[in-house]
PDB file of C-alpha atoms and ligand atoms in Angstrom:
ATOM      1  CA  MET A1300      -6.880 -31.323 -31.980  1.00 58.00           C
ATOM      2  CA  LYS A1301      -3.480 -30.253 -33.221  1.00 85.00           C
ATOM      3  CA  LYS A1302      -1.712 -33.565 -32.635  1.00 96.00           C
ATOM      4  CA  ILE A1303      -4.197 -35.546 -34.722  1.00 98.00           C
ATOM      5  CA  ILE A1304      -3.410 -36.485 -38.322  1.00 98.00           C
ATOM      6  CA  ASP A1305      -6.858 -36.266 -39.872  1.00 98.00           C
ATOM      7  CA  GLY A1306      -7.447 -39.162 -42.270  1.00 98.00           C
ATOM      8  CA  ARG A1307     -11.049 -38.176 -42.956  1.00 98.00           C
ATOM      9  CA  LYS A1308     -10.035 -34.739 -44.181  1.00 98.00           C
ATOM     10  CA  MET A1309      -7.256 -36.183 -46.357  1.00 98.00           C
ATOM     11  CA  SER A1310      -9.668 -38.725 -47.794  1.00 98.00           C
ATOM     12  CA  LYS A1311     -12.316 -36.087 -48.544  1.00 98.00           C
ATOM     13  CA  ASP A1312      -9.815 -33.865 -50.371  1.00 98.00           C
ATOM     14  CA  LEU A1313      -8.412 -36.785 -52.381  1.00 98.00           C
ATOM     15  CA  LEU A1314     -11.880 -38.015 -53.337  1.00 98.00           C
ATOM     16  CA  GLU A1315     -12.676 -34.550 -54.699  1.00 98.00           C
ATOM     17  CA  GLU A1316      -9.498 -34.688 -56.801  1.00 98.00           C
ATOM     18  CA  ILE A1317     -10.358 -38.155 -58.132  1.00 98.00           C
ATOM     19  CA  LYS A1318     -13.902 -37.037 -58.933  1.00 98.00           C
ATOM     20  CA  THR A1319     -12.634 -34.043 -60.930  1.00 98.00           C
ATOM     21  CA  LYS A1320     -10.156 -36.235 -62.837  1.00 98.00           C
ATOM     22  CA  THR A1321     -12.858 -38.837 -63.551  1.00 98.00           C
ATOM     23  CA  GLN A1322     -15.204 -36.203 -64.943  1.00 98.00           C
ATOM     24  CA  GLY A1323     -12.345 -34.856 -67.081  1.00 98.00           C
ATOM     25  CA  LEU A1324     -11.675 -38.340 -68.493  1.00 97.00           C
ATOM     26  CA  LYS A1325     -15.349 -38.867 -69.222  1.00 97.00           C
ATOM     27  CA  ASP A1326     -15.517 -35.544 -71.088  1.00 97.00           C
ATOM     28  CA  LYS A1327     -12.314 -36.159 -73.026  1.00 97.00           C
ATOM     29  CA  TYR A1328     -12.543 -39.878 -73.858  1.00 97.00           C
ATOM     30  CA  ASN A1329     -16.078 -40.953 -72.914  1.00 97.00           C
ATOM     31  CA  LYS A1330     -14.622 -43.681 -70.703  1.00 97.00           C
ATOM     32  CA  THR A1331     -14.832 -44.344 -66.964  1.00 98.00           C
ATOM     33  CA  PRO A1332     -12.623 -46.325 -64.554  1.00 98.00           C
ATOM     34  CA  GLY A1333     -14.316 -49.473 -63.235  1.00 98.00           C
ATOM     35  CA  LEU A1334     -13.764 -51.466 -60.048  1.00 98.00           C
ATOM     36  CA  ALA A1335     -15.005 -54.994 -59.325  1.00 98.00           C
ATOM     37  CA  VAL A1336     -15.287 -56.039 -55.684  1.00 98.00           C
ATOM     38  CA  VAL A1337     -15.382 -59.802 -55.172  1.00 98.00           C
ATOM     39  CA  LEU A1338     -16.870 -61.185 -51.994  1.00 97.00           C
ATOM     40  CA  ILE A1339     -16.863 -64.943 -51.402  1.00 96.00           C
ATOM     41  CA  GLY A1340     -18.768 -66.277 -48.414  1.00 93.00           C
ATOM     42  CA  ASP A1341     -20.597 -64.536 -45.627  1.00 89.00           C
ATOM     43  CA  ASP A1342     -17.957 -62.609 -43.679  1.00 90.00           C
ATOM     44  CA  LYS A1343     -19.978 -59.701 -42.251  1.00 89.00           C
ATOM     45  CA  ALA A1344     -17.148 -57.162 -41.946  1.00 89.00           C
ATOM     46  CA  SER A1345     -16.107 -57.793 -45.568  1.00 91.00           C
ATOM     47  CA  GLY A1346     -19.702 -57.204 -46.683  1.00 92.00           C
ATOM     48  CA  VAL A1347     -19.867 -53.827 -44.917  1.00 92.00           C
ATOM     49  CA  TYR A1348     -16.488 -52.823 -46.348  1.00 94.00           C
ATOM     50  CA  ALA A1349     -17.543 -53.859 -49.872  1.00 95.00           C
ATOM     51  CA  ASN A1350     -20.703 -51.729 -49.692  1.00 96.00           C
ATOM     52  CA  ASN A1351     -18.684 -48.784 -48.471  1.00 96.00           C
ATOM     53  CA  ILE A1352     -16.302 -49.126 -51.440  1.00 97.00           C
ATOM     54  CA  ILE A1353     -19.194 -49.257 -53.905  1.00 98.00           C
ATOM     55  CA  LYS A1354     -20.637 -46.052 -52.389  1.00 98.00           C
ATOM     56  CA  LYS A1355     -17.278 -44.293 -52.751  1.00 98.00           C
ATOM     57  CA  CYS A1356     -17.039 -45.458 -56.393  1.00 98.00           C
ATOM     58  CA  ASP A1357     -20.458 -43.903 -57.043  1.00 98.00           C
ATOM     59  CA  ALA A1358     -19.390 -40.690 -55.326  1.00 98.00           C
ATOM     60  CA  VAL A1359     -16.383 -40.179 -57.637  1.00 98.00           C
ATOM     61  CA  GLY A1360     -18.182 -41.340 -60.804  1.00 98.00           C
ATOM     62  CA  PHE A1361     -16.509 -44.750 -61.228  1.00 98.00           C
ATOM     63  CA  PHE A1362     -18.306 -47.736 -62.684  1.00 98.00           C
ATOM     64  CA  SER A1363     -18.420 -50.511 -60.076  1.00 98.00           C
ATOM     65  CA  GLU A1364     -19.698 -54.050 -59.611  1.00 98.00           C
ATOM     66  CA  LYS A1365     -20.053 -56.125 -56.462  1.00 97.00           C
ATOM     67  CA  HIS A1366     -19.841 -59.882 -57.000  1.00 98.00           C
ATOM     68  CA  SER A1367     -21.130 -61.813 -53.998  1.00 96.00           C
ATOM     69  CA  LEU A1368     -20.483 -65.539 -54.222  1.00 96.00           C
ATOM     70  CA  GLU A1369     -21.966 -68.116 -51.848  1.00 95.00           C
ATOM     71  CA  GLN A1370     -20.014 -69.621 -48.940  1.00 95.00           C
ATOM     72  CA  ASN A1371     -19.999 -73.016 -50.751  1.00 95.00           C
ATOM     73  CA  THR A1372     -18.460 -71.583 -53.958  1.00 96.00           C
ATOM     74  CA  THR A1373     -15.808 -73.877 -55.424  1.00 96.00           C
ATOM     75  CA  GLU A1374     -12.311 -72.755 -56.295  1.00 96.00           C
ATOM     76  CA  ASN A1375     -13.044 -73.272 -60.001  1.00 97.00           C
ATOM     77  CA  GLU A1376     -16.138 -71.072 -59.818  1.00 97.00           C
ATOM     78  CA  ALA A1377     -14.088 -68.336 -58.164  1.00 97.00           C
ATOM     79  CA  LEU A1378     -11.353 -68.667 -60.812  1.00 98.00           C
ATOM     80  CA  ASP A1379     -13.997 -68.526 -63.576  1.00 98.00           C
ATOM     81  CA  LEU A1380     -15.275 -65.237 -62.211  1.00 98.00           C
ATOM     82  CA  LEU A1381     -11.729 -63.843 -62.036  1.00 98.00           C
ATOM     83  CA  ASP A1382     -11.165 -64.973 -65.612  1.00 98.00           C
ATOM     84  CA  LYS A1383     -14.186 -62.962 -66.743  1.00 98.00           C
ATOM     85  CA  LEU A1384     -13.147 -59.900 -64.776  1.00 98.00           C
ATOM     86  CA  ASN A1385      -9.540 -60.118 -65.989  1.00 98.00           C
ATOM     87  CA  ASN A1386     -10.872 -59.950 -69.559  1.00 98.00           C
ATOM     88  CA  ASP A1387     -13.666 -57.428 -69.049  1.00 98.00           C
ATOM     89  CA  GLU A1388     -12.851 -54.024 -70.604  1.00 98.00           C
ATOM     90  CA  LYS A1389     -15.176 -52.180 -68.230  1.00 98.00           C
ATOM     91  CA  ILE A1390     -13.152 -53.381 -65.249  1.00 98.00           C
ATOM     92  CA  SER A1391      -9.892 -51.552 -64.558  1.00 98.00           C
ATOM     93  CA  GLY A1392      -9.290 -52.947 -61.071  1.00 98.00           C
ATOM     94  CA  ILE A1393     -10.280 -56.015 -59.058  1.00 98.00           C
ATOM     95  CA  LEU A1394     -10.482 -56.150 -55.275  1.00 98.00           C
ATOM     96  CA  ILE A1395     -10.915 -59.519 -53.600  1.00 97.00           C
ATOM     97  CA  GLN A1396     -12.168 -59.510 -50.039  1.00 95.00           C
ATOM     98  CA  PHE A1397     -10.486 -61.818 -47.522  1.00 93.00           C
ATOM     99  CA  PRO A1398     -10.898 -64.158 -45.689  1.00 92.00           C
ATOM    100  CA  LEU A1399     -11.999 -66.717 -48.290  1.00 94.00           C
ATOM    101  CA  PRO A1400     -14.057 -69.778 -47.305  1.00 94.00           C
ATOM    102  CA  LYS A1401     -12.125 -72.933 -46.425  1.00 92.00           C
ATOM    103  CA  GLY A1402     -11.469 -75.091 -49.474  1.00 91.00           C
ATOM    104  CA  ILE A1403     -10.416 -72.177 -51.673  1.00 96.00           C
ATOM    105  CA  ASN A1404      -6.679 -71.830 -52.003  1.00 97.00           C
ATOM    106  CA  GLU A1405      -5.870 -68.208 -51.194  1.00 96.00           C
ATOM    107  CA  ASN A1406      -2.526 -68.230 -53.009  1.00 96.00           C
ATOM    108  CA  LYS A1407      -4.105 -69.612 -56.165  1.00 97.00           C
ATOM    109  CA  ILE A1408      -6.713 -66.843 -56.156  1.00 98.00           C
ATOM    110  CA  LYS A1409      -4.096 -64.154 -55.490  1.00 97.00           C
ATOM    111  CA  SER A1410      -1.876 -65.390 -58.310  1.00 98.00           C
ATOM    112  CA  TYR A1411      -4.781 -65.536 -60.751  1.00 98.00           C
ATOM    113  CA  ILE A1412      -5.708 -61.876 -60.637  1.00 98.00           C
ATOM    114  CA  SER A1413      -4.275 -60.037 -63.640  1.00 98.00           C
ATOM    115  CA  ASP A1414      -1.275 -57.952 -62.597  1.00 96.00           C
ATOM    116  CA  LYS A1415      -2.748 -55.154 -64.716  1.00 98.00           C
ATOM    117  CA  LYS A1416      -5.850 -55.070 -62.493  1.00 98.00           C
ATOM    118  CA  ASP A1417      -4.254 -55.980 -59.171  1.00 98.00           C
ATOM    119  CA  VAL A1418      -5.116 -52.683 -57.474  1.00 98.00           C
ATOM    120  CA  ASP A1419      -4.479 -53.947 -53.921  1.00 98.00           C
ATOM    121  CA  GLY A1420      -1.168 -55.553 -54.860  1.00 97.00           C
ATOM    122  CA  ILE A1421      -2.002 -59.109 -53.728  1.00 97.00           C
ATOM    123  CA  ASN A1422      -0.546 -61.093 -56.629  1.00 97.00           C
ATOM    124  CA  PRO A1423       2.986 -62.257 -55.674  1.00 97.00           C
ATOM    125  CA  LEU A1424       4.102 -60.864 -59.034  1.00 97.00           C
ATOM    126  CA  THR A1425       2.969 -57.385 -57.982  1.00 97.00           C
ATOM    127  CA  ALA A1426       4.657 -57.758 -54.594  1.00 95.00           C
ATOM    128  CA  GLY A1427       7.860 -58.998 -56.273  1.00 97.00           C
ATOM    129  CA  LYS A1428       7.937 -55.891 -58.433  1.00 97.00           C
ATOM    130  CA  LEU A1429       7.462 -53.692 -55.365  1.00 97.00           C
ATOM    131  CA  TYR A1430      10.430 -55.319 -53.589  1.00 97.00           C
ATOM    132  CA  SER A1431      12.529 -55.097 -56.753  1.00 97.00           C
ATOM    133  CA  GLY A1432      11.965 -51.364 -57.042  1.00 95.00           C
ATOM    134  CA  LEU A1433       9.879 -51.693 -60.218  1.00 97.00           C
ATOM    135  CA  ASN A1434       6.829 -49.639 -61.050  1.00 96.00           C
ATOM    136  CA  THR A1435       3.733 -51.448 -59.801  1.00 97.00           C
ATOM    137  CA  PHE A1436       0.567 -51.089 -57.728  1.00 98.00           C
ATOM    138  CA  ILE A1437       1.266 -50.296 -54.097  1.00 98.00           C
ATOM    139  CA  PRO A1438      -1.086 -52.125 -51.697  1.00 98.00           C
ATOM    140  CA  CYS A1439      -3.721 -49.681 -50.443  1.00 98.00           C
ATOM    141  CA  THR A1440      -3.250 -49.798 -46.660  1.00 98.00           C
ATOM    142  CA  PRO A1441       0.565 -49.395 -46.717  1.00 98.00           C
ATOM    143  CA  LYS A1442       0.157 -46.631 -49.302  1.00 98.00           C
ATOM    144  CA  ALA A1443      -2.340 -44.869 -47.014  1.00 98.00           C
ATOM    145  CA  ALA A1444      -0.089 -45.208 -43.951  1.00 98.00           C
ATOM    146  CA  VAL A1445       2.890 -43.696 -45.782  1.00 98.00           C
ATOM    147  CA  LYS A1446       0.778 -40.964 -47.380  1.00 98.00           C
ATOM    148  CA  LEU A1447      -0.512 -39.890 -43.948  1.00 98.00           C
ATOM    149  CA  LEU A1448       3.021 -39.885 -42.576  1.00 98.00           C
ATOM    150  CA  LYS A1449       4.342 -37.824 -45.478  1.00 98.00           C
ATOM    151  CA  SER A1450       1.433 -35.374 -45.167  1.00 98.00           C
ATOM    152  CA  THR A1451       2.957 -34.230 -41.870  1.00 97.00           C
ATOM    153  CA  GLY A1452       5.924 -32.850 -43.791  1.00 97.00           C
ATOM    154  CA  VAL A1453       8.369 -34.764 -41.580  1.00 97.00           C
ATOM    155  CA  GLU A1454      11.723 -35.600 -43.177  1.00 98.00           C
ATOM    156  CA  LEU A1455      11.897 -39.400 -43.307  1.00 98.00           C
ATOM    157  CA  ARG A1456      15.486 -39.718 -44.436  1.00 98.00           C
ATOM    158  CA  GLY A1457      17.674 -41.049 -41.637  1.00 98.00           C
ATOM    159  CA  LYS A1458      14.794 -41.386 -39.177  1.00 98.00           C
ATOM    160  CA  ASN A1459      14.520 -44.442 -36.941  1.00 98.00           C
ATOM    161  CA  ILE A1460      11.205 -46.083 -37.755  1.00 99.00           C
ATOM    162  CA  VAL A1461       9.762 -49.100 -36.003  1.00 99.00           C
ATOM    163  CA  VAL A1462       7.141 -51.046 -37.925  1.00 99.00           C
ATOM    164  CA  ILE A1463       5.193 -53.436 -35.684  1.00 99.00           C
ATOM    165  CA  GLY A1464       3.792 -56.320 -37.735  1.00 98.00           C
ATOM    166  CA  ARG A1465       5.317 -58.295 -40.612  1.00 98.00           C
ATOM    167  CA  SER A1466       2.304 -59.388 -42.666  1.00 97.00           C
ATOM    168  CA  ASN A1467       2.488 -59.430 -46.445  1.00 95.00           C
ATOM    169  CA  ILE A1468      -0.425 -57.025 -46.744  1.00 95.00           C
ATOM    170  CA  VAL A1469       0.615 -54.354 -44.233  1.00 98.00           C
ATOM    171  CA  GLY A1470       3.828 -54.621 -42.182  1.00 98.00           C
ATOM    172  CA  ARG A1471       6.294 -55.732 -44.850  1.00 98.00           C
ATOM    173  CA  PRO A1472       5.176 -53.382 -47.618  1.00 98.00           C
ATOM    174  CA  VAL A1473       5.086 -50.448 -45.156  1.00 98.00           C
ATOM    175  CA  ALA A1474       8.689 -51.244 -44.194  1.00 98.00           C
ATOM    176  CA  GLU A1475       9.691 -51.462 -47.861  1.00 98.00           C
ATOM    177  CA  LEU A1476       8.064 -48.124 -48.731  1.00 98.00           C
ATOM    178  CA  LEU A1477       9.768 -46.410 -45.805  1.00 98.00           C
ATOM    179  CA  LEU A1478      13.097 -47.975 -46.703  1.00 98.00           C
ATOM    180  CA  LYS A1479      12.699 -46.310 -50.099  1.00 97.00           C
ATOM    181  CA  GLU A1480      12.389 -43.015 -48.211  1.00 98.00           C
ATOM    182  CA  ASN A1481      15.864 -43.699 -46.756  1.00 98.00           C
ATOM    183  CA  ALA A1482      14.660 -44.253 -43.194  1.00 98.00           C
ATOM    184  CA  THR A1483      16.282 -46.851 -40.928  1.00 98.00           C
ATOM    185  CA  ILE A1484      13.707 -49.552 -40.363  1.00 98.00           C
ATOM    186  CA  THR A1485      13.250 -52.034 -37.533  1.00 98.00           C
ATOM    187  CA  ILE A1486      10.478 -54.593 -37.991  1.00 98.00           C
ATOM    188  CA  CYS A1487       9.013 -55.958 -34.752  1.00 99.00           C
ATOM    189  CA  HIS A1488       6.607 -58.893 -34.575  1.00 98.00           C
ATOM    190  CA  SER A1489       5.017 -61.478 -32.293  1.00 98.00           C
ATOM    191  CA  LYS A1490       8.384 -63.058 -31.454  1.00 98.00           C
ATOM    192  CA  THR A1491      10.144 -59.757 -30.676  1.00 98.00           C
ATOM    193  CA  THR A1492      11.387 -60.153 -27.094  1.00 97.00           C
ATOM    194  CA  ASN A1493      11.251 -56.560 -25.856  1.00 97.00           C
ATOM    195  CA  LEU A1494       9.031 -54.348 -27.993  1.00 98.00           C
ATOM    196  CA  GLU A1495       9.455 -51.329 -25.747  1.00 98.00           C
ATOM    197  CA  GLU A1496      13.229 -51.373 -26.147  1.00 98.00           C
ATOM    198  CA  HIS A1497      12.717 -50.754 -29.868  1.00 98.00           C
ATOM    199  CA  THR A1498       9.751 -48.365 -29.810  1.00 98.00           C
ATOM    200  CA  LYS A1499      11.412 -46.115 -27.191  1.00 98.00           C
ATOM    201  CA  LYS A1500      14.213 -45.334 -29.641  1.00 98.00           C
ATOM    202  CA  ALA A1501      11.924 -44.706 -32.602  1.00 98.00           C
ATOM    203  CA  ASP A1502      11.193 -41.300 -34.121  1.00 98.00           C
ATOM    204  CA  ILE A1503       8.202 -42.889 -35.837  1.00 99.00           C
ATOM    205  CA  VAL A1504       6.181 -46.008 -34.997  1.00 99.00           C
ATOM    206  CA  VAL A1505       3.818 -47.661 -37.455  1.00 99.00           C
ATOM    207  CA  SER A1506       1.699 -50.274 -35.722  1.00 98.00           C
ATOM    208  CA  ALA A1507      -0.060 -52.947 -37.788  1.00 98.00           C
ATOM    209  CA  VAL A1508      -0.882 -55.728 -35.358  1.00 98.00           C
ATOM    210  CA  GLY A1509      -4.546 -55.931 -34.364  1.00 97.00           C
ATOM    211  CA  TYR A1510      -4.030 -55.906 -30.577  1.00 98.00           C
ATOM    212  CA  PRO A1511      -5.717 -53.141 -28.574  1.00 98.00           C
ATOM    213  CA  ASN A1512      -3.565 -51.060 -26.177  1.00 98.00           C
ATOM    214  CA  LEU A1513      -0.357 -52.746 -27.352  1.00 98.00           C
ATOM    215  CA  LEU A1514       1.482 -49.445 -27.752  1.00 98.00           C
ATOM    216  CA  LYS A1515       1.343 -47.311 -24.608  1.00 98.00           C
ATOM    217  CA  GLY A1516       2.627 -43.803 -23.946  1.00 98.00           C
ATOM    218  CA  HIS A1517       5.564 -44.950 -21.771  1.00 98.00           C
ATOM    219  CA  MET A1518       6.852 -47.029 -24.707  1.00 98.00           C
ATOM    220  CA  LEU A1519       7.278 -43.944 -26.878  1.00 98.00           C
ATOM    221  CA  LYS A1520       9.973 -41.315 -27.172  1.00 98.00           C
ATOM    222  CA  ASP A1521       8.885 -37.722 -26.509  1.00 98.00           C
ATOM    223  CA  GLY A1522       7.664 -36.161 -29.748  1.00 98.00           C
ATOM    224  CA  ALA A1523       7.377 -39.443 -31.662  1.00 98.00           C
ATOM    225  CA  ILE A1524       4.917 -39.810 -34.534  1.00 98.00           C
ATOM    226  CA  VAL A1525       2.525 -42.782 -34.462  1.00 98.00           C
ATOM    227  CA  ILE A1526       0.667 -44.189 -37.441  1.00 98.00           C
ATOM    228  CA  ASP A1527      -1.851 -46.676 -36.078  1.00 98.00           C
ATOM    229  CA  VAL A1528      -3.013 -49.138 -38.724  1.00 98.00           C
ATOM    230  CA  GLY A1529      -4.574 -51.580 -36.269  1.00 97.00           C
ATOM    231  CA  THR A1530      -8.314 -52.077 -36.101  1.00 96.00           C
ATOM    232  CA  ASN A1531      -9.905 -53.814 -33.130  1.00 95.00           C
ATOM    233  CA  VAL A1532     -13.404 -53.847 -31.741  1.00 95.00           C
ATOM    234  CA  VAL A1533     -13.533 -53.394 -27.962  1.00 96.00           C
ATOM    235  CA  ASP A1534     -16.917 -53.162 -26.221  1.00 96.00           C
ATOM    236  CA  GLY A1535     -18.521 -52.522 -29.594  1.00 94.00           C
ATOM    237  CA  LYS A1536     -16.146 -49.644 -30.382  1.00 95.00           C
ATOM    238  CA  LEU A1537     -13.471 -49.503 -33.059  1.00 95.00           C
ATOM    239  CA  VAL A1538      -9.998 -48.852 -31.610  1.00 97.00           C
ATOM    240  CA  GLY A1539      -6.429 -49.108 -32.882  1.00 98.00           C
ATOM    241  CA  ASP A1540      -3.305 -50.730 -31.432  1.00 98.00           C
ATOM    242  CA  THR A1541      -2.426 -47.666 -29.376  1.00 98.00           C
ATOM    243  CA  GLU A1542      -3.503 -46.809 -25.858  1.00 98.00           C
ATOM    244  CA  PHE A1543      -4.643 -43.495 -27.219  1.00 97.00           C
ATOM    245  CA  ASP A1544      -4.755 -41.238 -24.138  1.00 97.00           C
ATOM    246  CA  SER A1545      -1.327 -42.156 -22.783  1.00 98.00           C
ATOM    247  CA  ALA A1546       0.202 -42.038 -26.278  1.00 98.00           C
ATOM    248  CA  LEU A1547      -1.290 -38.602 -26.923  1.00 97.00           C
ATOM    249  CA  GLU A1548       0.722 -37.183 -24.027  1.00 97.00           C
ATOM    250  CA  LYS A1549       3.987 -38.301 -25.616  1.00 98.00           C
ATOM    251  CA  VAL A1550       3.539 -37.948 -29.349  1.00 98.00           C
ATOM    252  CA  SER A1551       3.895 -34.927 -31.595  1.00 98.00           C
ATOM    253  CA  LEU A1552       1.433 -36.466 -34.068  1.00 98.00           C
ATOM    254  CA  ILE A1553      -0.790 -39.540 -34.215  1.00 98.00           C
ATOM    255  CA  THR A1554      -3.449 -41.042 -36.470  1.00 98.00           C
ATOM    256  CA  PRO A1555      -6.696 -41.830 -34.623  1.00 98.00           C
ATOM    257  CA  VAL A1556      -8.783 -44.985 -35.021  1.00 98.00           C
ATOM    258  CA  PRO A1557     -11.331 -44.503 -36.445  1.00 97.00           C
ATOM    259  CA  GLY A1558     -10.608 -41.567 -38.740  1.00 97.00           C
ATOM    260  CA  GLY A1559      -6.952 -42.214 -39.597  1.00 98.00           C
ATOM    261  CA  VAL A1560      -5.615 -44.881 -41.943  1.00 98.00           C
ATOM    262  CA  GLY A1561      -9.018 -46.492 -42.693  1.00 97.00           C
ATOM    263  CA  PRO A1562     -10.633 -43.709 -44.757  1.00 97.00           C
ATOM    264  CA  VAL A1563      -7.418 -43.070 -46.695  1.00 98.00           C
ATOM    265  CA  THR A1564      -7.099 -46.791 -47.553  1.00 98.00           C
ATOM    266  CA  ILE A1565     -10.335 -46.752 -49.584  1.00 97.00           C
ATOM    267  CA  THR A1566      -9.181 -43.583 -51.323  1.00 98.00           C
ATOM    268  CA  MET A1567      -5.917 -45.291 -52.287  1.00 98.00           C
ATOM    269  CA  LEU A1568      -7.959 -48.124 -53.795  1.00 98.00           C
ATOM    270  CA  LEU A1569      -9.717 -45.614 -56.031  1.00 98.00           C
ATOM    271  CA  GLU A1570      -6.409 -43.911 -56.849  1.00 98.00           C
ATOM    272  CA  ASN A1571      -4.903 -47.262 -57.894  1.00 98.00           C
ATOM    273  CA  THR A1572      -8.013 -48.072 -59.964  1.00 98.00           C
ATOM    274  CA  LEU A1573      -7.651 -44.766 -61.786  1.00 98.00           C
ATOM    275  CA  GLU A1574      -3.970 -45.570 -62.411  1.00 98.00           C
ATOM    276  CA  ALA A1575      -4.912 -49.034 -63.765  1.00 98.00           C
ATOM    277  CA  PHE A1576      -7.518 -47.484 -66.051  1.00 98.00           C
ATOM    278  CA  LEU A1577      -5.058 -44.963 -67.502  1.00 98.00           C
ATOM    279  CA  LYS A1578      -2.510 -47.737 -68.158  1.00 98.00           C
ATOM    280  CA  GLN A1579      -5.107 -50.089 -69.633  1.00 97.00           C
ATOM    281  CA  TRP A1580      -6.286 -47.566 -72.209  1.00 97.00           C
ATOM    282  CA  GLU A1581      -2.943 -45.742 -72.543  1.00 97.00           C
ATOM    283  CA  LEU A1582      -4.643 -42.463 -71.696  1.00 96.00           C
ATOM    284  CA  GLU A1583      -3.400 -39.293 -70.110  1.00 91.00           C
ATOM    285  CA  LEU A1584      -5.246 -37.025 -67.738  1.00 90.00           C
TER     286      LEU A1584
HETATM  287  P1  NAD B 951      -1.844 -60.081 -39.389  1.00 72.96           P
HETATM  288  O1  NAD B 951      -2.559 -60.792 -38.308  1.00 72.96           O
HETATM  289  O2  NAD B 951      -1.620 -60.730 -40.692  1.00 72.96           O
HETATM  290  O3  NAD B 951      -0.426 -59.604 -38.839  1.00 72.96           O
HETATM  291  C1  NAD B 951      -0.258 -59.129 -37.543  1.00 72.96           C
HETATM  292  C2  NAD B 951       1.211 -58.945 -37.250  1.00 72.96           C
HETATM  293  O4  NAD B 951       1.361 -58.497 -35.915  1.00 72.96           O
HETATM  294  C3  NAD B 951       2.027 -60.220 -37.388  1.00 72.96           C
HETATM  295  O5  NAD B 951       3.124 -59.967 -38.243  1.00 72.96           O
HETATM  296  C4  NAD B 951       2.504 -60.532 -35.977  1.00 72.96           C
HETATM  297  O6  NAD B 951       3.823 -61.039 -35.938  1.00 72.96           O
HETATM  298  C5  NAD B 951       2.430 -59.192 -35.302  1.00 72.96           C
HETATM  299  N1  NAD B 951       2.130 -59.318 -33.872  1.00 72.96           N
HETATM  300  C6  NAD B 951       1.167 -60.071 -33.296  1.00 72.96           C
HETATM  301  N2  NAD B 951       1.216 -59.923 -31.942  1.00 72.96           N
HETATM  302  C7  NAD B 951       2.221 -59.061 -31.688  1.00 72.96           C
HETATM  303  C8  NAD B 951       2.758 -58.521 -30.496  1.00 72.96           C
HETATM  304  N3  NAD B 951       2.267 -58.817 -29.305  1.00 72.96           N
HETATM  305  N4  NAD B 951       3.805 -57.671 -30.592  1.00 72.96           N
HETATM  306  C9  NAD B 951       4.318 -57.346 -31.789  1.00 72.96           C
HETATM  307  N5  NAD B 951       3.824 -57.826 -32.973  1.00 72.96           N
HETATM  308  C10 NAD B 951       2.804 -58.674 -32.902  1.00 72.96           C
HETATM  309  O7  NAD B 951      -2.647 -58.699 -39.553  1.00 72.96           O
HETATM  310  P2  NAD B 951      -2.637 -57.658 -40.792  1.00 72.96           P
HETATM  311  O8  NAD B 951      -3.509 -58.163 -41.848  1.00 72.96           O
HETATM  312  O9  NAD B 951      -1.237 -57.256 -41.093  1.00 72.96           O
HETATM  313  O10 NAD B 951      -3.365 -56.431 -40.091  1.00 72.96           O
HETATM  314  C11 NAD B 951      -2.798 -55.777 -38.979  1.00 72.96           C
HETATM  315  C12 NAD B 951      -3.822 -54.833 -38.373  1.00 72.96           C
HETATM  316  O11 NAD B 951      -4.134 -53.831 -39.329  1.00 72.96           O
HETATM  317  C13 NAD B 951      -5.164 -55.502 -38.031  1.00 72.96           C
HETATM  318  O12 NAD B 951      -5.693 -54.895 -36.880  1.00 72.96           O
HETATM  319  C14 NAD B 951      -6.030 -55.190 -39.211  1.00 72.96           C
HETATM  320  O13 NAD B 951      -7.405 -55.160 -38.889  1.00 72.96           O
HETATM  321  C15 NAD B 951      -5.526 -53.806 -39.562  1.00 72.96           C
HETATM  322  N6  NAD B 951      -5.769 -53.386 -40.945  1.00 72.96           N
HETATM  323  C16 NAD B 951      -6.281 -52.160 -41.135  1.00 72.96           C
HETATM  324  C17 NAD B 951      -6.528 -51.709 -42.415  1.00 72.96           C
HETATM  325  C18 NAD B 951      -7.061 -50.333 -42.606  1.00 72.96           C
HETATM  326  O14 NAD B 951      -7.437 -49.967 -43.699  1.00 72.96           O
HETATM  327  N7  NAD B 951      -7.083 -49.491 -41.584  1.00 72.96           N
HETATM  328  C19 NAD B 951      -6.273 -52.536 -43.494  1.00 72.96           C
HETATM  329  C20 NAD B 951      -5.699 -53.792 -43.285  1.00 72.96           C
HETATM  330  C21 NAD B 951      -5.447 -54.206 -41.993  1.00 72.96           C
END
């Protein structure tokens, strides 16, 4: 359908590019980017996501390792593992899956990951660099959302963009990235009194909430673009934050769920891992 921004197609094309680059690096330097995925506890969704990442690493020719730690892992054990990975030459990037079990301090774990390997931008140091306009890793989901938006060719400068959600991992970094594109940003959140008042005026809406059917067609301006980051399971089916059918009547373009931001997010993880690898070894493509 014409109005759909196809994340699967974008992801497939980007994976091909990464695969070609990886083969080129192997031929030229006999080295391969490596990603470590760290899973602590028994969160089912995280386990599925981790396996999916490992498969994608295999597909592009990356080295990868999955570290699954027990639910009763102590904070020190988790830090020990990070210490090893921070110092392991084979590992260019580290991805930690959240949520962590109770008793492990999330901020401590985030701060411990080497900023050279922080490919999902979770260390406050990495985030600080992002907000200071310094070169750093851009968190994967915000990077995917902005990449999909830019793929439409729409001019972002001067546009009114509403970002719904203010989390450190999605909403805020999305707003920051779009601010860098010279758009005018409004951030809405759970305490926003009249969401519709804001979304109705927006040329572009990025929704990162996790609430099905939050954004309905009547809340959108004619011809708006919607990037739906939300993921929710309703009656066993994955859906976004948008009431898709009513939104489709109003929008000029929209990302579907599934098949929008999700597939591109994993690709951005691989892209960031490749970037970390090149920096680590001071190599050029
Ligand atoms: P979060 O729970 O940390 O943040 C949700 C945000 O939504 C909060 O800032 C909150 O203020 C806001 N919010 C809650 N209710 C609201 C309402 N009624 N109106 C307006 N704002 C409201 O979640 P998160 O980690 O930022 O993730 C957001 C969504 O994106 C989730 O559905 C998550 O599953 C999804 N997600 C998708 C990907 C992907 O790759 N596709 C990656 C990460 C997160």
